[in-house]
mmCIF file with all atom_site columns, C-alpha atoms in Angstrom:
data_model
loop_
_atom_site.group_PDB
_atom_site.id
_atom_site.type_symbol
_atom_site.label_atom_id
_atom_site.label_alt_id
_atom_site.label_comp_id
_atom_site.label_asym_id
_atom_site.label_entity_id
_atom_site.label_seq_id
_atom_site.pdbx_PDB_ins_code
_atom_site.Cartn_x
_atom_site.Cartn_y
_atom_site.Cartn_z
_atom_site.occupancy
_atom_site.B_iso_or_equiv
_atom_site.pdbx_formal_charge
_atom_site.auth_seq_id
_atom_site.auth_comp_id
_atom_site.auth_asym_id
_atom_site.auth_atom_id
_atom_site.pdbx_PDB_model_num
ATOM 1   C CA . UNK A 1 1   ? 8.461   1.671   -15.184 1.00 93.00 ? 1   UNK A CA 1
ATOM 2   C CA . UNK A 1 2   ? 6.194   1.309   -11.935 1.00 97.00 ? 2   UNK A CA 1
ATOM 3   C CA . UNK A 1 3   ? 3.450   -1.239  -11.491 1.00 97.00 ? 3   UNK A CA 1
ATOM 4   C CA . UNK A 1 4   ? 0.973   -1.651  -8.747  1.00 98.00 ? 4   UNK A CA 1
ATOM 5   C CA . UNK A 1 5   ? 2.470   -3.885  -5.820  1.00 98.00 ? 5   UNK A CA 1
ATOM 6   C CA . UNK A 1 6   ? -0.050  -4.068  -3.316  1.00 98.00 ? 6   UNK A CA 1
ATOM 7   C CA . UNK A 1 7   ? -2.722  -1.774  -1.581  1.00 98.00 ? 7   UNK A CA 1
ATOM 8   C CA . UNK A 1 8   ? -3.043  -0.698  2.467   1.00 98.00 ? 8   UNK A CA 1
ATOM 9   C CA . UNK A 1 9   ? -5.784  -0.088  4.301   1.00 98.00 ? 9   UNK A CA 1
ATOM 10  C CA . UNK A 1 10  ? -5.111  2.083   7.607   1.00 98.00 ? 10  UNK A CA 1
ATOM 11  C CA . UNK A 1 11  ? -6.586  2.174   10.768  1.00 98.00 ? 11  UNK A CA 1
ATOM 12  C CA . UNK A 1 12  ? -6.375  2.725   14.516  1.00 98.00 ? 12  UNK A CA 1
ATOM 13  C CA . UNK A 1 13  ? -7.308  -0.873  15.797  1.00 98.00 ? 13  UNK A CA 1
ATOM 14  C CA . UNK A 1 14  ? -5.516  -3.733  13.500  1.00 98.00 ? 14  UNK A CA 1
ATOM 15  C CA . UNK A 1 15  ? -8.585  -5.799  14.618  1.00 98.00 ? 15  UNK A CA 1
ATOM 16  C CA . UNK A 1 16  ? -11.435 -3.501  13.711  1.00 98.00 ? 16  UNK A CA 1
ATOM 17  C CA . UNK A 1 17  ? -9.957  -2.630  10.523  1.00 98.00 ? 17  UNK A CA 1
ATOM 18  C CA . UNK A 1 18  ? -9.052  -6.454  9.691   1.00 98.00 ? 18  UNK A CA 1
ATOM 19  C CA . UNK A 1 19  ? -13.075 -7.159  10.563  1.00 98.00 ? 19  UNK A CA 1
ATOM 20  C CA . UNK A 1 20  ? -13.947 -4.531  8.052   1.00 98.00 ? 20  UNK A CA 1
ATOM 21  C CA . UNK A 1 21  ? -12.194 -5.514  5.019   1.00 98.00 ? 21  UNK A CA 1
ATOM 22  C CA . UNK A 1 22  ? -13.582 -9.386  5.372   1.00 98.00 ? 22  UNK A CA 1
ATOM 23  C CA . UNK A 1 23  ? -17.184 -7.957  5.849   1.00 97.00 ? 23  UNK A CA 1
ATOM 24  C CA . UNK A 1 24  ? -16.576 -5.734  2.643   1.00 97.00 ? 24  UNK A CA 1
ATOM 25  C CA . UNK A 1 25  ? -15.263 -8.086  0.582   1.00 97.00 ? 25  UNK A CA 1
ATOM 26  C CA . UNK A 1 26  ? -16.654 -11.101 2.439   1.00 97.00 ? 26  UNK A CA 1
ATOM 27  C CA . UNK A 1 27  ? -12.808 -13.013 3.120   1.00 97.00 ? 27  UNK A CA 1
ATOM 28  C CA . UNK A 1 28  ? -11.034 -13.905 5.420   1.00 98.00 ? 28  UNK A CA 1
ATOM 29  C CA . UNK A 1 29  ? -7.461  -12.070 5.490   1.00 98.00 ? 29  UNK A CA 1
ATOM 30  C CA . UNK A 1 30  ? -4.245  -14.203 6.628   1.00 97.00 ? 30  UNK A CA 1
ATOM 31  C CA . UNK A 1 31  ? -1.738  -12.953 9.761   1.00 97.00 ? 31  UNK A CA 1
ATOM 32  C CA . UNK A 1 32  ? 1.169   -10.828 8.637   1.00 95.00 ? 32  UNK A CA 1
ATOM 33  C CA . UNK A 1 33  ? 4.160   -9.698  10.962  1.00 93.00 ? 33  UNK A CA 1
ATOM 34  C CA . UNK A 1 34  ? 5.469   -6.800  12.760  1.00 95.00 ? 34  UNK A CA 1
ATOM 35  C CA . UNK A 1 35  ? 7.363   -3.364  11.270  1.00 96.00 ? 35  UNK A CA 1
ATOM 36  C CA . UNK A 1 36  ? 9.766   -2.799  14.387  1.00 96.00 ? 36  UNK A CA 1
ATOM 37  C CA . UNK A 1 37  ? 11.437  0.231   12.734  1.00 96.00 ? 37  UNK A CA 1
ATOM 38  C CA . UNK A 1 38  ? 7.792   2.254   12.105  1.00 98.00 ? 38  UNK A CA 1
ATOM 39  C CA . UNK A 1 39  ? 6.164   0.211   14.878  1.00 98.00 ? 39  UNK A CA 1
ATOM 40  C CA . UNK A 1 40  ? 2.997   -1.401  13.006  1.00 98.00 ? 40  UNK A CA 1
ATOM 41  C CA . UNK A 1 41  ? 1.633   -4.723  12.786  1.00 98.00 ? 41  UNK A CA 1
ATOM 42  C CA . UNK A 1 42  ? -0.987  -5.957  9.805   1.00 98.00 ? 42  UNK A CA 1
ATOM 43  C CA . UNK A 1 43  ? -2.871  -8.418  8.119   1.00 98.00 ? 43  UNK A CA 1
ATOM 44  C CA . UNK A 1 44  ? -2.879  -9.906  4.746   1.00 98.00 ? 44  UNK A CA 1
ATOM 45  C CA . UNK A 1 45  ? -4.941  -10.984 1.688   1.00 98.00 ? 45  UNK A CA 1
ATOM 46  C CA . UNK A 1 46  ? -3.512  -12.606 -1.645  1.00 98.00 ? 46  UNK A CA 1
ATOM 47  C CA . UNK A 1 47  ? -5.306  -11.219 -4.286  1.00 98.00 ? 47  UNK A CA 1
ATOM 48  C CA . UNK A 1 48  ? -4.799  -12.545 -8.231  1.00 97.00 ? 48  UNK A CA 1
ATOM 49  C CA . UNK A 1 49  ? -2.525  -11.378 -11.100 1.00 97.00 ? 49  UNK A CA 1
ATOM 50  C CA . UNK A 1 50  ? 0.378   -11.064 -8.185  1.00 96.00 ? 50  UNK A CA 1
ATOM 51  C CA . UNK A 1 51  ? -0.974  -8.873  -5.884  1.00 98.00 ? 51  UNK A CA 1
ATOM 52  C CA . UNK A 1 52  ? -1.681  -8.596  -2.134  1.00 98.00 ? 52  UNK A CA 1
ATOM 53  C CA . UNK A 1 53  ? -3.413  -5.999  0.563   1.00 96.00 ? 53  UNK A CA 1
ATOM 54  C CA . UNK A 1 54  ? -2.681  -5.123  3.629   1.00 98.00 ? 54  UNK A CA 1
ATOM 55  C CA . UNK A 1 55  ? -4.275  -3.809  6.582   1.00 98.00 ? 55  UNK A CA 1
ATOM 56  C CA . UNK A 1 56  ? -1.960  -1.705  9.025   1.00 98.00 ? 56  UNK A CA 1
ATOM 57  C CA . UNK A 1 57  ? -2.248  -0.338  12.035  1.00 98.00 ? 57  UNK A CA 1
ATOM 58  C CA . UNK A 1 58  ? -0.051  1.116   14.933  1.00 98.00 ? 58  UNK A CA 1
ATOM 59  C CA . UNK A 1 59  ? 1.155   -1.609  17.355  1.00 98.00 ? 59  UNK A CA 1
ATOM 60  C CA . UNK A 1 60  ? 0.466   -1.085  20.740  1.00 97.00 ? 60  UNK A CA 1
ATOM 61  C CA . UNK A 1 61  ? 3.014   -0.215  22.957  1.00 97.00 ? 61  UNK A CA 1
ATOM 62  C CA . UNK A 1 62  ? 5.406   -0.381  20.129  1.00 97.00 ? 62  UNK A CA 1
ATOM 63  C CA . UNK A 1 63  ? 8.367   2.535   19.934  1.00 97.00 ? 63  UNK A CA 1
ATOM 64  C CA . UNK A 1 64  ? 9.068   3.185   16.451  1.00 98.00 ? 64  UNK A CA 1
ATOM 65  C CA . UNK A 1 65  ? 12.571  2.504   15.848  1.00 97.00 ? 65  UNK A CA 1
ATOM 66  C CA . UNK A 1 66  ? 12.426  5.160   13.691  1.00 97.00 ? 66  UNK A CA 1
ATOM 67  C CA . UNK A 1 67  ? 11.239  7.679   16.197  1.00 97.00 ? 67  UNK A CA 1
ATOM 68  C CA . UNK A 1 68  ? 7.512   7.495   13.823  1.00 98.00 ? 68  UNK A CA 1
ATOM 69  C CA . UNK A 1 69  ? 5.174   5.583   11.736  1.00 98.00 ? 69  UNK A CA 1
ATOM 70  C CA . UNK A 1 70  ? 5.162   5.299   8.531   1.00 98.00 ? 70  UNK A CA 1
ATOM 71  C CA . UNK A 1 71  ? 2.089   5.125   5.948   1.00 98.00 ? 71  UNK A CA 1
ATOM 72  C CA . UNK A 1 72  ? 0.916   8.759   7.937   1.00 98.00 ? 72  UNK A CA 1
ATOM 73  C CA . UNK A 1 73  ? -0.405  6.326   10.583  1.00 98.00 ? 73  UNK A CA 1
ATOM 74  C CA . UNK A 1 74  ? 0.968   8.914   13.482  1.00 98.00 ? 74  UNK A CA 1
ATOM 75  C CA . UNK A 1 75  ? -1.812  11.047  12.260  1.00 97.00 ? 75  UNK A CA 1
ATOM 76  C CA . UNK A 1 76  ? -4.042  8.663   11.031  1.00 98.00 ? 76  UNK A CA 1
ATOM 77  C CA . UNK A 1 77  ? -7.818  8.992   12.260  1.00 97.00 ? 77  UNK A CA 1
ATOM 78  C CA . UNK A 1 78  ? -11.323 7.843   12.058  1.00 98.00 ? 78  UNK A CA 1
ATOM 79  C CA . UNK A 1 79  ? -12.761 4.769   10.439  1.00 98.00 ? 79  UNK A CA 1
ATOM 80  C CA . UNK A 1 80  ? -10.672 2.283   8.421   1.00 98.00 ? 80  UNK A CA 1
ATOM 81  C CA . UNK A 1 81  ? -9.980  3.157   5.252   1.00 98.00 ? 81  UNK A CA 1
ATOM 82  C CA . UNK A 1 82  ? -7.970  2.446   1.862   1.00 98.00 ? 82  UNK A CA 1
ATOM 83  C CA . UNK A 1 83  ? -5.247  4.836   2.300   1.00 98.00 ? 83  UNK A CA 1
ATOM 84  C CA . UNK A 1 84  ? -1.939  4.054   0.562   1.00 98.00 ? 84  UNK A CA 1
ATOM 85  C CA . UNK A 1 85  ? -0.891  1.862   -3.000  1.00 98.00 ? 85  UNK A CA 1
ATOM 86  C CA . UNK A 1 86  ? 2.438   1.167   -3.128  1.00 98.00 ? 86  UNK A CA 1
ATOM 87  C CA . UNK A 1 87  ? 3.865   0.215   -6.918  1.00 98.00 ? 87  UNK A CA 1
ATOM 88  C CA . UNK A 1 88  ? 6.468   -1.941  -7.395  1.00 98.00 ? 88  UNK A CA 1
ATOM 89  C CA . UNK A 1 89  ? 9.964   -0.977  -9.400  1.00 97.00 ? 89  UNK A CA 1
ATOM 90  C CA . UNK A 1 90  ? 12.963  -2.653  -10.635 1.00 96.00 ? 90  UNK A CA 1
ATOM 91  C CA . UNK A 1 91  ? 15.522  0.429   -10.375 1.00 97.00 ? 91  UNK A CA 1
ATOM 92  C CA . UNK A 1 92  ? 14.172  2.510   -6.952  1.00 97.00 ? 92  UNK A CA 1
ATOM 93  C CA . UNK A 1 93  ? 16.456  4.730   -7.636  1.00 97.00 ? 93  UNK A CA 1
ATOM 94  C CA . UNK A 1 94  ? 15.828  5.988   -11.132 1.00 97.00 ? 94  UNK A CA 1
ATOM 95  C CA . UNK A 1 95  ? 11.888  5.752   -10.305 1.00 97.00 ? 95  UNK A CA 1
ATOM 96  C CA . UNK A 1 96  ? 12.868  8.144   -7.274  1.00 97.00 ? 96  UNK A CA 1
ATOM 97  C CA . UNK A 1 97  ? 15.240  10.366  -9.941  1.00 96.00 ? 97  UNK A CA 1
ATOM 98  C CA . UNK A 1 98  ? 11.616  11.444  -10.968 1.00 96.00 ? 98  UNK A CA 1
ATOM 99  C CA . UNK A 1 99  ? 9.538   11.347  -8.284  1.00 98.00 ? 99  UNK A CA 1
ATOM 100 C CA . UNK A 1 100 ? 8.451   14.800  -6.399  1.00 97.00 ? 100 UNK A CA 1
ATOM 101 C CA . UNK A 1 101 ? 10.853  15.275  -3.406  1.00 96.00 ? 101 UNK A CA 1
ATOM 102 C CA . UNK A 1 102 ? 7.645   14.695  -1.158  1.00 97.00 ? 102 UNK A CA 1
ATOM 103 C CA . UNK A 1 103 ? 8.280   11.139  -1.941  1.00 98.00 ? 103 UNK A CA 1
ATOM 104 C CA . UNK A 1 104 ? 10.878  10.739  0.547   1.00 97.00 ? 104 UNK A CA 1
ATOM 105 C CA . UNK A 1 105 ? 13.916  8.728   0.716   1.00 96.00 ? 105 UNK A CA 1
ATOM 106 C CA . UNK A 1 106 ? 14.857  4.896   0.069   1.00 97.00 ? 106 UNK A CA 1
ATOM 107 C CA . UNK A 1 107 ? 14.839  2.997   3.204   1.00 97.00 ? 107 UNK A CA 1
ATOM 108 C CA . UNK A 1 108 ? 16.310  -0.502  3.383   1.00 96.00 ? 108 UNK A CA 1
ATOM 109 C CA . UNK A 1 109 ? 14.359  -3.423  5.108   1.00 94.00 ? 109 UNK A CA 1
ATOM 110 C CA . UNK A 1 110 ? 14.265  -6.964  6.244   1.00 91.00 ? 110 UNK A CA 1
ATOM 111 C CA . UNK A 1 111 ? 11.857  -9.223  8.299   1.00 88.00 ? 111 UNK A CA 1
ATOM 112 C CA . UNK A 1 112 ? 12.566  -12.738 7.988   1.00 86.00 ? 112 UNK A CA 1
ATOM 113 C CA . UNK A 1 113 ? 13.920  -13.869 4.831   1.00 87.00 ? 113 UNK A CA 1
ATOM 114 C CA . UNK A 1 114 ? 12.442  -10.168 2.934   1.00 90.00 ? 114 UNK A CA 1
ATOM 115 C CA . UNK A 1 115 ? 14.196  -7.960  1.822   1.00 94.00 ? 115 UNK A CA 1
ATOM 116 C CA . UNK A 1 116 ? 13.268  -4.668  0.540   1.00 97.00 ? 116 UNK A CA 1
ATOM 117 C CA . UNK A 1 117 ? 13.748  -0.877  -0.158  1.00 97.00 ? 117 UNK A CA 1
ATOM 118 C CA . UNK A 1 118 ? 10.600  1.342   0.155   1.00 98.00 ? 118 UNK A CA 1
ATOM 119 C CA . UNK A 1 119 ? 10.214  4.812   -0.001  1.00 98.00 ? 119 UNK A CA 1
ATOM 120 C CA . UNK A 1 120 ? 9.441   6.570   3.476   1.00 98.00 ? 120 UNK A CA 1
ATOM 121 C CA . UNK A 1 121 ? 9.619   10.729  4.033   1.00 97.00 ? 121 UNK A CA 1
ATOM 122 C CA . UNK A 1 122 ? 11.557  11.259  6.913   1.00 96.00 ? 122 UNK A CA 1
ATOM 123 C CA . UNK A 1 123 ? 7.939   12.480  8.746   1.00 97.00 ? 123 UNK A CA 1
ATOM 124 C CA . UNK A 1 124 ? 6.229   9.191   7.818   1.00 98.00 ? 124 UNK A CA 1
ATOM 125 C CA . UNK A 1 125 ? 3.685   11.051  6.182   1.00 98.00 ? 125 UNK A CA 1
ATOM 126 C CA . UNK A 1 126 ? 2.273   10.335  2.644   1.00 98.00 ? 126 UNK A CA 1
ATOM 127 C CA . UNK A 1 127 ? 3.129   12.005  -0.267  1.00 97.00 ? 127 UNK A CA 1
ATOM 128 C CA . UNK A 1 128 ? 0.446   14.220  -2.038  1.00 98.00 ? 128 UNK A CA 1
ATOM 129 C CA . UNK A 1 129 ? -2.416  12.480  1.146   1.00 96.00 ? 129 UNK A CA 1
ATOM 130 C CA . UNK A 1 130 ? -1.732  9.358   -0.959  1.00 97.00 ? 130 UNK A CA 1
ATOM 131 C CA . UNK A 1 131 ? -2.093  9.784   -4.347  1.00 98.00 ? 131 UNK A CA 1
ATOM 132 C CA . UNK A 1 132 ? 1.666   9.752   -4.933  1.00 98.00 ? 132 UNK A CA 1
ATOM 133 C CA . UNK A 1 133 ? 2.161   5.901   -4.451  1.00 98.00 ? 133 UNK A CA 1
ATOM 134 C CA . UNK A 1 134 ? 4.421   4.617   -2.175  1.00 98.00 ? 134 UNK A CA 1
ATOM 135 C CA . UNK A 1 135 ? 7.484   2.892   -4.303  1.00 98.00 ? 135 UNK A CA 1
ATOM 136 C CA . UNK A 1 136 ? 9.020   -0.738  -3.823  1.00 98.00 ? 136 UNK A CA 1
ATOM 137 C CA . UNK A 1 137 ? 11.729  -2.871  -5.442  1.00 98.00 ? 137 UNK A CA 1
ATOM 138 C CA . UNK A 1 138 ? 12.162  -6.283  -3.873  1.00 97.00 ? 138 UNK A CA 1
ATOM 139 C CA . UNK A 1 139 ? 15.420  -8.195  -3.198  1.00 95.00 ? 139 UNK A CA 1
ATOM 140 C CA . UNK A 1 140 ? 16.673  -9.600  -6.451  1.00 90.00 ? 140 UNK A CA 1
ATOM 141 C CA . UNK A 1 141 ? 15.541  -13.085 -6.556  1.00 88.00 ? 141 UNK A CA 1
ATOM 142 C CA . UNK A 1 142 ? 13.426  -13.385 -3.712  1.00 89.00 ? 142 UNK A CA 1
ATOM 143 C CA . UNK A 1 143 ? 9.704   -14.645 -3.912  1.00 92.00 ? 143 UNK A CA 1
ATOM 144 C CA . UNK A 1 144 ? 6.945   -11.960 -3.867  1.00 94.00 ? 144 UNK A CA 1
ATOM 145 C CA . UNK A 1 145 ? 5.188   -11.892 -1.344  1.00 94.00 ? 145 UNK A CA 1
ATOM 146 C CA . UNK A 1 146 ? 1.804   -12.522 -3.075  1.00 96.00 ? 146 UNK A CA 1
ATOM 147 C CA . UNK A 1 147 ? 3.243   -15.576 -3.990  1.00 95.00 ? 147 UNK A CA 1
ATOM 148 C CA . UNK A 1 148 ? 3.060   -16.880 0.171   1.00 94.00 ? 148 UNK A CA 1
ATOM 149 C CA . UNK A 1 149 ? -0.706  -15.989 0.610   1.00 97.00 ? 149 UNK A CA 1
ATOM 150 C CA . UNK A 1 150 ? -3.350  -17.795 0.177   1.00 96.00 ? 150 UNK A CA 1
ATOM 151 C CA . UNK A 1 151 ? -5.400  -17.190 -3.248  1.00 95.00 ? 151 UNK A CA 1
ATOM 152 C CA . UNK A 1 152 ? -8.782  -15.768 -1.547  1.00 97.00 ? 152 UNK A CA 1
ATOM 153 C CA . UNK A 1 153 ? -10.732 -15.560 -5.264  1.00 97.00 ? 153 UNK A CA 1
ATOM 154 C CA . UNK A 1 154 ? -10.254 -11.622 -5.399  1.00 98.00 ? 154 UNK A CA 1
ATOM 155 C CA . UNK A 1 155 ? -9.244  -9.735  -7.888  1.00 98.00 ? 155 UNK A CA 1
ATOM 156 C CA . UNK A 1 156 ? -8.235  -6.035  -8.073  1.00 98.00 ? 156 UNK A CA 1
ATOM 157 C CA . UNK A 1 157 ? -10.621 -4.716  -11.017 1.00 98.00 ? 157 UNK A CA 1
ATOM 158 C CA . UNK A 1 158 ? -9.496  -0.783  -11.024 1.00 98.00 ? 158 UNK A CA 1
ATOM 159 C CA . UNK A 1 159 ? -7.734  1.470   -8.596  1.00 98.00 ? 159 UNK A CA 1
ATOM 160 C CA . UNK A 1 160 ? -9.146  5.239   -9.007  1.00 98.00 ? 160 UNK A CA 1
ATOM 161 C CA . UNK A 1 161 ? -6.806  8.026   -7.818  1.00 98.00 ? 161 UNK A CA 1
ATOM 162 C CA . UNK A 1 162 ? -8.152  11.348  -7.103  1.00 98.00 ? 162 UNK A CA 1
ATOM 163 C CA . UNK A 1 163 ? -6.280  14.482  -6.438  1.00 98.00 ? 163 UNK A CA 1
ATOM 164 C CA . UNK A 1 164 ? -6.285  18.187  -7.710  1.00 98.00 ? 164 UNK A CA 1
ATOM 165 C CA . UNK A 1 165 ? -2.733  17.900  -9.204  1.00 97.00 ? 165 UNK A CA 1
ATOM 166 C CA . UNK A 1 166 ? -3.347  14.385  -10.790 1.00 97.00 ? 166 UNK A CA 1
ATOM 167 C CA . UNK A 1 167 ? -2.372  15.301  -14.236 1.00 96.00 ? 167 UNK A CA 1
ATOM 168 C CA . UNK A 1 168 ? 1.192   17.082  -12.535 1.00 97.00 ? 168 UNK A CA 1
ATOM 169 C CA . UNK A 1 169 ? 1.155   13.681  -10.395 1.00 97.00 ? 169 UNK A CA 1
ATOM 170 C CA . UNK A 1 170 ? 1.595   11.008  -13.938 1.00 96.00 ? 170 UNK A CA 1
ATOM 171 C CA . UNK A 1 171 ? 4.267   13.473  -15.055 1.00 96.00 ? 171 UNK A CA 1
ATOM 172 C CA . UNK A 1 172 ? 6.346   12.287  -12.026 1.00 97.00 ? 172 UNK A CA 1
ATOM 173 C CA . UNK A 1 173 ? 6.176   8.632   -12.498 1.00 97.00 ? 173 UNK A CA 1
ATOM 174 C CA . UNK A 1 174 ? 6.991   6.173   -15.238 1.00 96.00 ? 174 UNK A CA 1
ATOM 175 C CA . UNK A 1 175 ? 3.262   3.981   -14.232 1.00 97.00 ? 175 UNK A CA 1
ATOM 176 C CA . UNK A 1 176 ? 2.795   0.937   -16.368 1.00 96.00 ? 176 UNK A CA 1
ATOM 177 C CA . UNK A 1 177 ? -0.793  -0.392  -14.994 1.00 97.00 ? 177 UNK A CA 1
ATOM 178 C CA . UNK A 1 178 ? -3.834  -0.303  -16.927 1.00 96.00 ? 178 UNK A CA 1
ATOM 179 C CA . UNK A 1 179 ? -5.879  -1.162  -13.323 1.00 97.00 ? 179 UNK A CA 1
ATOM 180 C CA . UNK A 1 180 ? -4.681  2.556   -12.066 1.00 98.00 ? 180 UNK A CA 1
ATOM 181 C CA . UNK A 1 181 ? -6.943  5.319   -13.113 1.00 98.00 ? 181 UNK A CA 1
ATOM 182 C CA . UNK A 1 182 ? -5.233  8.861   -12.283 1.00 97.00 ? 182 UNK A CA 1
ATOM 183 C CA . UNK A 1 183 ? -8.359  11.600  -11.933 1.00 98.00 ? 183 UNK A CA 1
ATOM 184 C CA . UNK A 1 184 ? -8.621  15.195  -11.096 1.00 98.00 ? 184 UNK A CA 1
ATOM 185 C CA . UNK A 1 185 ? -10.492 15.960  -8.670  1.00 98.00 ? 185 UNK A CA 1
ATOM 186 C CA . UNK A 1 186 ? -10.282 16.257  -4.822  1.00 98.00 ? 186 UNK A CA 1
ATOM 187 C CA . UNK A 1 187 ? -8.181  13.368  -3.073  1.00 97.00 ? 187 UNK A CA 1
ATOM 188 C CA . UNK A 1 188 ? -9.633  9.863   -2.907  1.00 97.00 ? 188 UNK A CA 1
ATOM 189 C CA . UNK A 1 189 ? -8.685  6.576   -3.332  1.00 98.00 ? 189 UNK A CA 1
ATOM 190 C CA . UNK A 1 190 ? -11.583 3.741   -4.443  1.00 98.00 ? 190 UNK A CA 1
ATOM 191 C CA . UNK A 1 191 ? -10.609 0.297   -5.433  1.00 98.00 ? 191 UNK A CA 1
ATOM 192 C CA . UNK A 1 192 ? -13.175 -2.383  -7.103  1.00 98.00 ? 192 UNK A CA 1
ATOM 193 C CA . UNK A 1 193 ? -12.625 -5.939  -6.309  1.00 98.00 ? 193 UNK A CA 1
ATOM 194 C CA . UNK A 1 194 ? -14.195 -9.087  -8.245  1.00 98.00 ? 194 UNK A CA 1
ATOM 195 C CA . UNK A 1 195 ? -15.174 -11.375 -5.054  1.00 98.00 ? 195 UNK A CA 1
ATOM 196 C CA . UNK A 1 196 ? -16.618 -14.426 -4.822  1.00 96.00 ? 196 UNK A CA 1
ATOM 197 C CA . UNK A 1 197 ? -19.589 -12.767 -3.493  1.00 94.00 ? 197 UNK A CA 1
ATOM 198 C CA . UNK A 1 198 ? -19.693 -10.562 -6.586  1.00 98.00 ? 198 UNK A CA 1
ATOM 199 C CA . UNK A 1 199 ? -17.841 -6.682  -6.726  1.00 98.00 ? 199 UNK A CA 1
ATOM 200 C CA . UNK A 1 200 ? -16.844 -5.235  -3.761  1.00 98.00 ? 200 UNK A CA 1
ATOM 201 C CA . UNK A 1 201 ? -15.587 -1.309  -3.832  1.00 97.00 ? 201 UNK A CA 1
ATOM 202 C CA . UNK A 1 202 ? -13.056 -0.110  -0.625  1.00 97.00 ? 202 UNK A CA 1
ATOM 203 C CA . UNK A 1 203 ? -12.650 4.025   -0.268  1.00 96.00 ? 203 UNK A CA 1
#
């Protein structure tokens, strides 16, 4: 089984789309680190019930070790937006077993003491624009992140996930999260946030 992990905004300037999210949802997200193998940098938020958000960007001057981005941030443009939920598995590879091929491959990871596999397509695209999550599984016995932020007093209320093939999309994953609502319709991802100023929605 999958379960929602944590949500990424994208956008072209880590400091304009850091600015948006707090005036959205009216907090103040935390410094987060560097991806030297896809070449981003973001900034983080600890949500409730164990999750987290991100907002990524491309890091100047930084050369991808991979040769590109990841999150489809090489092609990334416009406004900040919510753009990618990645879910969070205890067996990558049987959750991959079922996943379309568009999913890409497992790649390992560190920074710091973290250590994770994540799925990446070898373009750094995202699968299906996004509605195909991006999947996890943490280092056995290491602390979720979630766990290292700072609670902010938000809480994820429902992710909606638009896309033609939605219904084809649940057939390829084992999701166990009552806060993801798969719809069909054209792509689009909305979440809605309990804040302390009240509910907040990000699209």
């Amino acid at each position: 089984m999958i379960k929602l992990d944590h949500l990424a905004v994208a956008c072209t300037d880590l400091a304009e789309g850091t600015a948006w999210v707090e005036e959205q949802l009216g907090v103040t997200l935390q410094p987060g680190g560097q991806h030297p193998r896809y070449g981003t940098y973001n900034t983080l938020l600890g949500l409730a019930d164990g999750l987290y958000f991100e907002v990524i960007a491309k890091e100047p001057g930084a050369v991808p070790e991979a040769g590109h981005a990841w999150f489809g941030l090489d092609d990334f443009t416009g406004p900040p937006r919510l753009a990618n939920w990645i879910c969070q598995t205890d067996d990558l590879a049987v959750a991959l077993a079922k996943a379309p091929a568009a999913a890409g491959s497992a790649r390992a990871l560190t920074r710091g003491d973290l250590q994770w596999q994540i799925t990446v397509p070898d373009d750094g695209s995202l699968p299906y624009q996004g509605a195909f999550p991006t999947l996890i599984e943490w280092g056995a016995g290491m602390q979720h992140p979630s766990a290292r932020l700072t609670p902010s007093g938000v809480r994820l209320r429902k992710l909606e996930v638009s896309h033609p093939d939605a219904a084809d999309l649940m057939q390829m994953m084992d999701l166990a999260d009552s806060r993801v609502e798969m719809v069909t319709g054209p792509f689009g991802l909305c979440a809605t946030f309990d804040t302390p100023s009240g509910v907040r929605t990000l699209a």
